[in-house]
Coordinates of C-alpha atoms and ligand atoms in Angstrom, one line a residue:
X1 CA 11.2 71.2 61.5
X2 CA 7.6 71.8 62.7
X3 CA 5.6 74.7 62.6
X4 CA 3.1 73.4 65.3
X5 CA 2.9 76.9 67.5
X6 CA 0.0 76.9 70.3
X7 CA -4.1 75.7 70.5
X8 CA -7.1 78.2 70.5
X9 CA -10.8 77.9 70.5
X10 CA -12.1 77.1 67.3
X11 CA -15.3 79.3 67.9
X12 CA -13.1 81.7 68.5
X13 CA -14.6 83.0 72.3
X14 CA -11.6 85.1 72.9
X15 CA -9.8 83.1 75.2
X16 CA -5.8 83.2 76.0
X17 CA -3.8 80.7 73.5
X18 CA -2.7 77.3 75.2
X19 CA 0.7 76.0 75.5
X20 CA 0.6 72.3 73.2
X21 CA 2.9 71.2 75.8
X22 CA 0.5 70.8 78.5
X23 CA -2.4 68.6 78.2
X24 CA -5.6 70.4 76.9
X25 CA -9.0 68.8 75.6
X26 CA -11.5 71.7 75.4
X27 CA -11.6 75.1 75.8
X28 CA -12.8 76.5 78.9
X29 CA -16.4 78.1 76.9
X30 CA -16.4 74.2 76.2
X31 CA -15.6 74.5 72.5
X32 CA -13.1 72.2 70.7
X33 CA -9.7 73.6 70.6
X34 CA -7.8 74.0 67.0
X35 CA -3.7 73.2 66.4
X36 CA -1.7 76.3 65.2
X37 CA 0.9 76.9 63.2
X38 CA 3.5 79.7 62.1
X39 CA 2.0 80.1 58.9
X40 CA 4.5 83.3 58.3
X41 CA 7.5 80.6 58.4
X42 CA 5.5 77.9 56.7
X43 CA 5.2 80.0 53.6
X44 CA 9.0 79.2 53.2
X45 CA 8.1 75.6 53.0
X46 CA 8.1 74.3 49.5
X47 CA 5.8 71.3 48.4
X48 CA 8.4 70.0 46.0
X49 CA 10.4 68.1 49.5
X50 CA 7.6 66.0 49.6
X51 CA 9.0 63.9 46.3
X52 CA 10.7 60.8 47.7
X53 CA 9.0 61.2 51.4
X54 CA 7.3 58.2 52.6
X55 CA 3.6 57.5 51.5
X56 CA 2.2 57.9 54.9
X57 CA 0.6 61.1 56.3
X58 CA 3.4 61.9 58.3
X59 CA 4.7 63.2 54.6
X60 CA 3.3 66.2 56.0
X61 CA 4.8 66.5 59.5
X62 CA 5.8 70.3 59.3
X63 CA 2.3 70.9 59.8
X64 CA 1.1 68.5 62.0
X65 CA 1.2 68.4 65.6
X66 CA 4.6 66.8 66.5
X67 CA 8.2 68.3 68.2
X68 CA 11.1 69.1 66.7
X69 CA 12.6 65.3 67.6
X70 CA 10.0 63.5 68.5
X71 CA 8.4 60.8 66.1
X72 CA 5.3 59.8 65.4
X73 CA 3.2 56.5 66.9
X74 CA 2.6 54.9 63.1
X75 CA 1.3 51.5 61.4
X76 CA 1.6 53.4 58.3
X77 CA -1.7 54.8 57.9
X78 CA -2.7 57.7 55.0
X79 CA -1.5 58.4 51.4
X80 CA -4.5 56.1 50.7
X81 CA -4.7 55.6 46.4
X82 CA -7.0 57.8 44.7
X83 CA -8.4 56.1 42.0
X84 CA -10.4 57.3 38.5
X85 CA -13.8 55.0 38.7
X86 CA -14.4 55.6 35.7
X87 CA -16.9 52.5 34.8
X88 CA -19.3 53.9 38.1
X89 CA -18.8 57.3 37.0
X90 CA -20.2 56.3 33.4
X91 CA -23.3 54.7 35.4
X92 CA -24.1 58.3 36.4
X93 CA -23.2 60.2 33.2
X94 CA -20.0 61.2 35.1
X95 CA -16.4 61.5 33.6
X96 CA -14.5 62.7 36.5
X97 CA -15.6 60.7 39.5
X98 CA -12.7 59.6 41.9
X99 CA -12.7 57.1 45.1
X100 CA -10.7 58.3 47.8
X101 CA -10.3 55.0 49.2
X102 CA -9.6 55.1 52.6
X103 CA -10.1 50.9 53.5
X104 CA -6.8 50.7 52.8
X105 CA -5.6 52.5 56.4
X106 CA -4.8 49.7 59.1
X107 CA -7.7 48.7 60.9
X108 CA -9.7 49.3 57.6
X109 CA -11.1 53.2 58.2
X110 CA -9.4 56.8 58.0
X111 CA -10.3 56.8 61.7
X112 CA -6.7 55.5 61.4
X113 CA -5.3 58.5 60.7
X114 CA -7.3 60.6 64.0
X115 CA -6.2 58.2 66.3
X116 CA -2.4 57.8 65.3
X117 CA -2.0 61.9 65.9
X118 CA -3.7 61.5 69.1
X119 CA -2.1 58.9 70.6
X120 CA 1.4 60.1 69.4
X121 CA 0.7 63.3 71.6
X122 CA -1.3 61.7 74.4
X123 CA 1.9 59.5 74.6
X124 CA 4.0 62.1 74.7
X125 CA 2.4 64.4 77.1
X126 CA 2.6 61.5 79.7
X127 CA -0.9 59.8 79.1
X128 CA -1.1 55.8 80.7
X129 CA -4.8 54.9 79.7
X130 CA -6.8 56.0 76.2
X131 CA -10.5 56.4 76.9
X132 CA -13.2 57.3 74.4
X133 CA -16.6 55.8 73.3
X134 CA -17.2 54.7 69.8
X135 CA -19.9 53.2 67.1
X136 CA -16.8 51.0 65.8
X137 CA -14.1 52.4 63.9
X138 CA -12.6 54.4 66.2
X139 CA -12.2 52.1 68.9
X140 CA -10.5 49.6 66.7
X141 CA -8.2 52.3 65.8
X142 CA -7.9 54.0 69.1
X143 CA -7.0 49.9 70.4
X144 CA -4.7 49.5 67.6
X145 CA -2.5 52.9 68.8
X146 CA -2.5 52.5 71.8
X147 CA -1.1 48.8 71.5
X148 CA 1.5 50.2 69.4
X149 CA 2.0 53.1 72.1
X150 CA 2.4 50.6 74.9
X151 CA -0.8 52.3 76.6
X152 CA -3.4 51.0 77.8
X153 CA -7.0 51.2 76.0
X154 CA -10.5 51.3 77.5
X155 CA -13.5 51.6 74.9
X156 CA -17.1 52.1 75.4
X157 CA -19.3 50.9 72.7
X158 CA -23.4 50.5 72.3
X159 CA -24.0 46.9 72.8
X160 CA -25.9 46.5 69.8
X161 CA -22.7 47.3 67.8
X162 CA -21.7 45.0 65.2
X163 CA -19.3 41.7 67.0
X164 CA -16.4 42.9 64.5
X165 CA -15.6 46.0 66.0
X166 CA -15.7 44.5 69.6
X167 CA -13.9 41.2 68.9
X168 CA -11.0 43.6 66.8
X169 CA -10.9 46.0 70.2
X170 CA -10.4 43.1 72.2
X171 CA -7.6 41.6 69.4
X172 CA -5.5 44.7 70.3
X173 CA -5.8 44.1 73.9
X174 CA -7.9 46.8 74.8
X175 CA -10.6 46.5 77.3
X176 CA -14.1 46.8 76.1
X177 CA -17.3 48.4 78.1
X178 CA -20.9 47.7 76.7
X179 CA -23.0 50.3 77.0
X180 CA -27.5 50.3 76.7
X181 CA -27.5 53.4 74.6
X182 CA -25.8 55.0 71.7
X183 CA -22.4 57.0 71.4
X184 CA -23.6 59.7 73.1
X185 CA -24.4 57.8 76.5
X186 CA -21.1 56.0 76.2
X187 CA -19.4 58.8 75.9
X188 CA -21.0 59.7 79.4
X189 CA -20.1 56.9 80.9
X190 CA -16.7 57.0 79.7
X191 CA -16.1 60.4 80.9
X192 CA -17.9 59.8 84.3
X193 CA -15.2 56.8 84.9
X194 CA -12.5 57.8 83.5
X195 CA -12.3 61.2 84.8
X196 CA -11.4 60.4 88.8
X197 CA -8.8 57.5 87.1
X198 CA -7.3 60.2 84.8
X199 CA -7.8 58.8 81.8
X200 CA -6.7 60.7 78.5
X201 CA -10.2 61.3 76.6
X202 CA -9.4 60.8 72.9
X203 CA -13.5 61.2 72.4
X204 CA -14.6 63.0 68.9
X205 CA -13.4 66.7 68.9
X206 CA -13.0 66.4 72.6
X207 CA -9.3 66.3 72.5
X208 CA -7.7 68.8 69.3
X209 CA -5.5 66.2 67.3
X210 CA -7.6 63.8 65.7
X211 CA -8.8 66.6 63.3
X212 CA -4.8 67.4 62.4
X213 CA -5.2 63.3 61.5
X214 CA -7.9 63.9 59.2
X215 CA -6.9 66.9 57.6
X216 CA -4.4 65.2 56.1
X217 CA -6.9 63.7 53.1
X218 CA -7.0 67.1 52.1
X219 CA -3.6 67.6 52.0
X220 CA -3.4 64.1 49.8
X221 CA -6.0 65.2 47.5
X222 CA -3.9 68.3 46.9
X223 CA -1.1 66.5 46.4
X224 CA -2.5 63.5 44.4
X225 CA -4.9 65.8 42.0
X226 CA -1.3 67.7 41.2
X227 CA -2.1 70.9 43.5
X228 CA -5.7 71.4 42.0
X229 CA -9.2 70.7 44.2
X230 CA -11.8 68.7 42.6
X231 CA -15.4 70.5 41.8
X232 CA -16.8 68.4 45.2
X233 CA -15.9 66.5 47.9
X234 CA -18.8 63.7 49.4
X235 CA -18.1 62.8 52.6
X236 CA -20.3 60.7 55.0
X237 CA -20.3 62.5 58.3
X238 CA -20.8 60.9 62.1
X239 CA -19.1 63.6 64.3
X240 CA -17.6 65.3 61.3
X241 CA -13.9 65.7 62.6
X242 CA -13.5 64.3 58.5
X243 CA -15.2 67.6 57.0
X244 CA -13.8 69.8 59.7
X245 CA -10.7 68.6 59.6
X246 CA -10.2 69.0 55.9
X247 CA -11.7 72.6 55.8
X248 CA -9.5 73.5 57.9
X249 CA -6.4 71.7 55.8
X250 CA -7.8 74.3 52.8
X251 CA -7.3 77.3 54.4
X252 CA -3.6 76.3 55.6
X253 CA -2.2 74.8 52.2
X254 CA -3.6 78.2 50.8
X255 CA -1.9 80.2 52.8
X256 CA 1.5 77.8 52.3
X257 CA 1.3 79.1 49.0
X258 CA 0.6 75.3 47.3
X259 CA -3.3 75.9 45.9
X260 CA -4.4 78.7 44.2
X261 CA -6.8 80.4 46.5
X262 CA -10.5 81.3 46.6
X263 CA -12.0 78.0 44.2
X264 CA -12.5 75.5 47.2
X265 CA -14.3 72.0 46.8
X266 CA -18.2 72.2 47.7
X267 CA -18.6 70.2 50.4
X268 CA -21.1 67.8 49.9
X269 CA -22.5 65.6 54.0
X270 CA -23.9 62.7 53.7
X271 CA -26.1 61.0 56.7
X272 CA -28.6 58.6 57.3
X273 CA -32.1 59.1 56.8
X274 CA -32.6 58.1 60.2
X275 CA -30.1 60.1 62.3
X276 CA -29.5 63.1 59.6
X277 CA -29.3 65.6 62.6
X278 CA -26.8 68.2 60.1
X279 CA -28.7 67.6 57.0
X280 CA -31.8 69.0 58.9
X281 CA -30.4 71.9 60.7
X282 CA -28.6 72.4 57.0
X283 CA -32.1 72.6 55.8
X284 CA -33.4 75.0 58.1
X285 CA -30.6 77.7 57.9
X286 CA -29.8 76.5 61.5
X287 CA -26.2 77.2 63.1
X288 CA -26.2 74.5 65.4
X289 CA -28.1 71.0 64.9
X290 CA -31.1 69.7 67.3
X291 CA -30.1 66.4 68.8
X292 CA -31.4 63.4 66.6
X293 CA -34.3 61.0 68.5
X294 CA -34.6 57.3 67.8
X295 CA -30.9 57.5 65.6
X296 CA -31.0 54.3 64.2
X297 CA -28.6 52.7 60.8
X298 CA -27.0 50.0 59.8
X299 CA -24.0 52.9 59.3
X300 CA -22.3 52.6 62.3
X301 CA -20.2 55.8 62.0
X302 CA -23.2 57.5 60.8
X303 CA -25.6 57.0 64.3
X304 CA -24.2 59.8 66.0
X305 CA -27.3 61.7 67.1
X306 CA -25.3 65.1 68.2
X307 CA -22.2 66.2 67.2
X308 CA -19.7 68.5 69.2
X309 CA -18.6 70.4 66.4
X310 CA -21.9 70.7 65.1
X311 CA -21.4 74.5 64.1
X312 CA -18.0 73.9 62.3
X313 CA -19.3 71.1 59.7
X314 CA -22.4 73.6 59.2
X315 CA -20.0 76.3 58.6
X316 CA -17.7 74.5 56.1
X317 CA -21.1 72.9 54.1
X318 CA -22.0 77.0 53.6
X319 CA -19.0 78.5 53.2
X320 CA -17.8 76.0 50.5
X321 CA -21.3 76.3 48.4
X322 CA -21.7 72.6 49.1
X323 CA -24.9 71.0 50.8
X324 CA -26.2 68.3 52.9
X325 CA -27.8 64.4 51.9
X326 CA -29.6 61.8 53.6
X327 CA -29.2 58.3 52.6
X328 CA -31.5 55.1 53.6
X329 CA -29.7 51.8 54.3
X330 CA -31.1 50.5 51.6
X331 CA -30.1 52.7 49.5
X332 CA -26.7 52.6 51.2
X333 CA -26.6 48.8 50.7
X334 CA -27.3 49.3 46.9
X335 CA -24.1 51.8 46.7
X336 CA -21.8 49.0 48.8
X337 CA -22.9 47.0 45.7
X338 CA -22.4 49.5 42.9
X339 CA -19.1 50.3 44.5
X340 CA -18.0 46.6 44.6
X341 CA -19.4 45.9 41.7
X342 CA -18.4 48.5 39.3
X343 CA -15.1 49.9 41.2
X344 CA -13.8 46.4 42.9
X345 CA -13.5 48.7 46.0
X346 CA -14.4 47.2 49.4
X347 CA -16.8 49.9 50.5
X348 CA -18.3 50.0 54.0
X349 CA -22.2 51.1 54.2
X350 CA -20.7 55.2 55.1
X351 CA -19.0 54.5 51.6
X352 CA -22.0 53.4 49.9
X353 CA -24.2 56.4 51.4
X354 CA -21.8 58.7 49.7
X355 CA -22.2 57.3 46.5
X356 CA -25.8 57.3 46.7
X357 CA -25.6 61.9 47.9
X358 CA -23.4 61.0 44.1
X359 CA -26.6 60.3 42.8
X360 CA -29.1 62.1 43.8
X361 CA -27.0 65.3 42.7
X362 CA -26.0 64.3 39.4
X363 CA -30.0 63.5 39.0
X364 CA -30.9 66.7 40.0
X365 CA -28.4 68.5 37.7
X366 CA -26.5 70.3 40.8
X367 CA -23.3 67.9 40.2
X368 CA -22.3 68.4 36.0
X369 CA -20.9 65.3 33.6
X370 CA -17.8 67.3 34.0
X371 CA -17.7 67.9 36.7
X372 CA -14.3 66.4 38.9
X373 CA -16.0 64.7 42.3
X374 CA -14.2 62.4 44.8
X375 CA -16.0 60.0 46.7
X376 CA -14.3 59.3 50.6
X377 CA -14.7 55.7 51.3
X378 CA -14.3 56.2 54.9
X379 CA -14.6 52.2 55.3
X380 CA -13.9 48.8 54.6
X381 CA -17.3 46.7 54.0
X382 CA -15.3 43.3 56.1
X383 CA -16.6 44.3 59.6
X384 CA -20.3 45.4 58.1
X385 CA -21.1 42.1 56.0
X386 CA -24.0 41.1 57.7
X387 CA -26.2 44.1 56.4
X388 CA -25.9 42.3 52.6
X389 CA -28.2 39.4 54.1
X390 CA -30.5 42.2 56.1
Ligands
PLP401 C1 -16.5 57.5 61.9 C2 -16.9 57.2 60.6 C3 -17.5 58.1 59.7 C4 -17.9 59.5 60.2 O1 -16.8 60.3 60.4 P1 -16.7 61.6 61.2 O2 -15.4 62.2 61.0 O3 -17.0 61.2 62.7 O4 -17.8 62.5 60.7 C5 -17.8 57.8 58.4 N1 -17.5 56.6 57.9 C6 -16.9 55.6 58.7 C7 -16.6 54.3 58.1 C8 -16.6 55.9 60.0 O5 -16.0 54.9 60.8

């Protein structure tokens, strides 16, 4: 039984509520549009029916954005292990640090987990061809889907992207667009093509499902940590539908009654020193963040100069008491290493940048020795090898 009920504008602007069973990417003020559910029903929904469910985020599919019947476009991606690191935790005087590691999802990131609840609705609400542009990870997921959708795929990727992420787009069959620029100009040119062809747009928080994907790490940290948040959540953040999503997953397993309410996780971003457009408008009190000039890192999923939902990852930092770190690529490198080396965990440079944020805040005293922290490893290091020789 789902609980999935209608879209609105996540600002909120006051527009009308929209019908899931049309197709809708953003709201007409040009916001992204938020699922819904019938949280007054939900409440009657008891965590102990997940016990024996599969380990895949579909364990969750009362609140996620799927029909009464319908099932779910899958290659088995989320319940991701958690593990207790503790030998890199003692490198940093910490008891309590955690790896979410999320290499582990097919095609090697959590962008896995956006992708398969977009394309499972995009495929049911009649869509032929996937569109979206992409730094890496989320083509070779959106590919992946869409393969196992029988849909076609068309990404648009900077050209100076690593050869990984293209060759694995092209592995899945999708067709692949090289674009002089970064994700933003791709995402132009996707848009300007696709649009007259009637593509479906499964772009960063331009469409609302990929968040409902995400969210569901929060909903497996619940679960895993036995219904109690950790002290702080570091999460490297591109376009940020990974923080968003999972603030949003907060306020809904409150209000099912699973969490005690009120003591969230600070939220803790993590960027690159050289396209940190959040960390600086975090800095200045800002409510929306400046685009980012010259974004350059070897982070891939980090060089996203503006983000859509700019205002939403500002407002979950605040609310939650967390804050906002940049991270050099060598410094990002050195985590990869640490990670590897003191965790055996395949960590991709995103990964490594969180660990370093790790750092920095158990240095300067904000993060506590007992304090219970979970690192996301949003990536795999495989496709980003080259930047150990860099
Ligand atoms: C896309 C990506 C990110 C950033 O995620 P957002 O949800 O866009 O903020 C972080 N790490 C990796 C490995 C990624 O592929």
């Amino acid at each position: 039984m789902t609980f999935f009920s209608h879209l609105e504008c996540s600002v909120p602007c006051g527009a009308p509520r929209l019908d899931p069973r049309a197709v809708h990417h953003l709201c007409s003020c040009g916001a992204p549009l938020v699922a819904r559910y019938d949280l007054e029903r939900a409440r009657a929904w008891r965590r102990e029916t997940l016990a024996g469910r599969e380990p895949n985020m579909w364990r969750y599919r009362e609140m996620l954005p799927l029909f009464d019947g319908e099932s779910p476009i899958t290659l088995g991606e989320g319940f991701t292990p958690l593990f207790h690191a503790k030998a890199l935790g003692a490198t940093l005087g910490l008891d309590r640090l955690f790896i979410k590691d999320e290499s582990l999802n097919p095609t090697n990131s959590f962008k896995a987990r956006g992708q398969a609840a977009a394309i499972t609705r995009a495929k049911y609400l009649g869509a032929k061809t996937i569109a979206l542009p992409t730094a890496g990870n989320a083509g070779n997921a959106a590919a992946a889907y869409s393969a196992a959708a029988g849909l076609e795929c068309e990404v648009f990727i900077p050209k100076d992207a690593k050869q990984p992420f293209v060759d694995e787009c092209r592995l899945y069959g999708a067709n692949v667009t090289l674009v002089d620029g970064l994700i933003t100009d791709a995402g132009r040119m996707a848009a300007e093509k696709g649009g007259p062809l009637g593509w479906y747009d499964v772009s960063t928080l331009k469409e609302p499902y990929r968040i409902e994907g995400k969210k569901t790490m929060a909903y497996e940290l619940a679960e895993q940590m036995d219904w109690e948040w950790p002290d702080w959540i570091v999460y490297p953040t591109g376009g940020g539908t990974g923080m968003v999503g999972m603030w949003k997953a907060f306020d809904e397993i409150e209000r099912l009654g699973w969490v005690k309410p009120g003591r969230r996780p600070k939220m803790v971003t993590v960027q690159a020193e050289h396209c940190a457009p959040i960390v600086r408008a975090f800095d200045e009190g800002a409510e929306r963040a400046q685009p980012w000039e010259n974004a350059a890192t070897i982070a891939d999923g980090l060089r996203v100069p503006r983000a859509i939902g700019d205002f939403l990852i500002l407002r979950a930092i605040r609310e939650s008491g967390g804050t906002a770190v940049a991270a050099s690529d060598r410094e990002m490198v050195e985590g990869m290493l640490a990670i590897g080396k003191q965790a055996g965990v395949s960590a991709a440079p995103e990964g490594g940048a969180a660990l370093v944020a790790i750092q920095k805040l158990a240095a300067a005293g904000s993060i506590k020795p007992r304090d219970r922290v979970v690192l996301f490893n949003t990536g795999g290091a495989l496709k980003y090898l080259d930047v150990l020789h860099s």
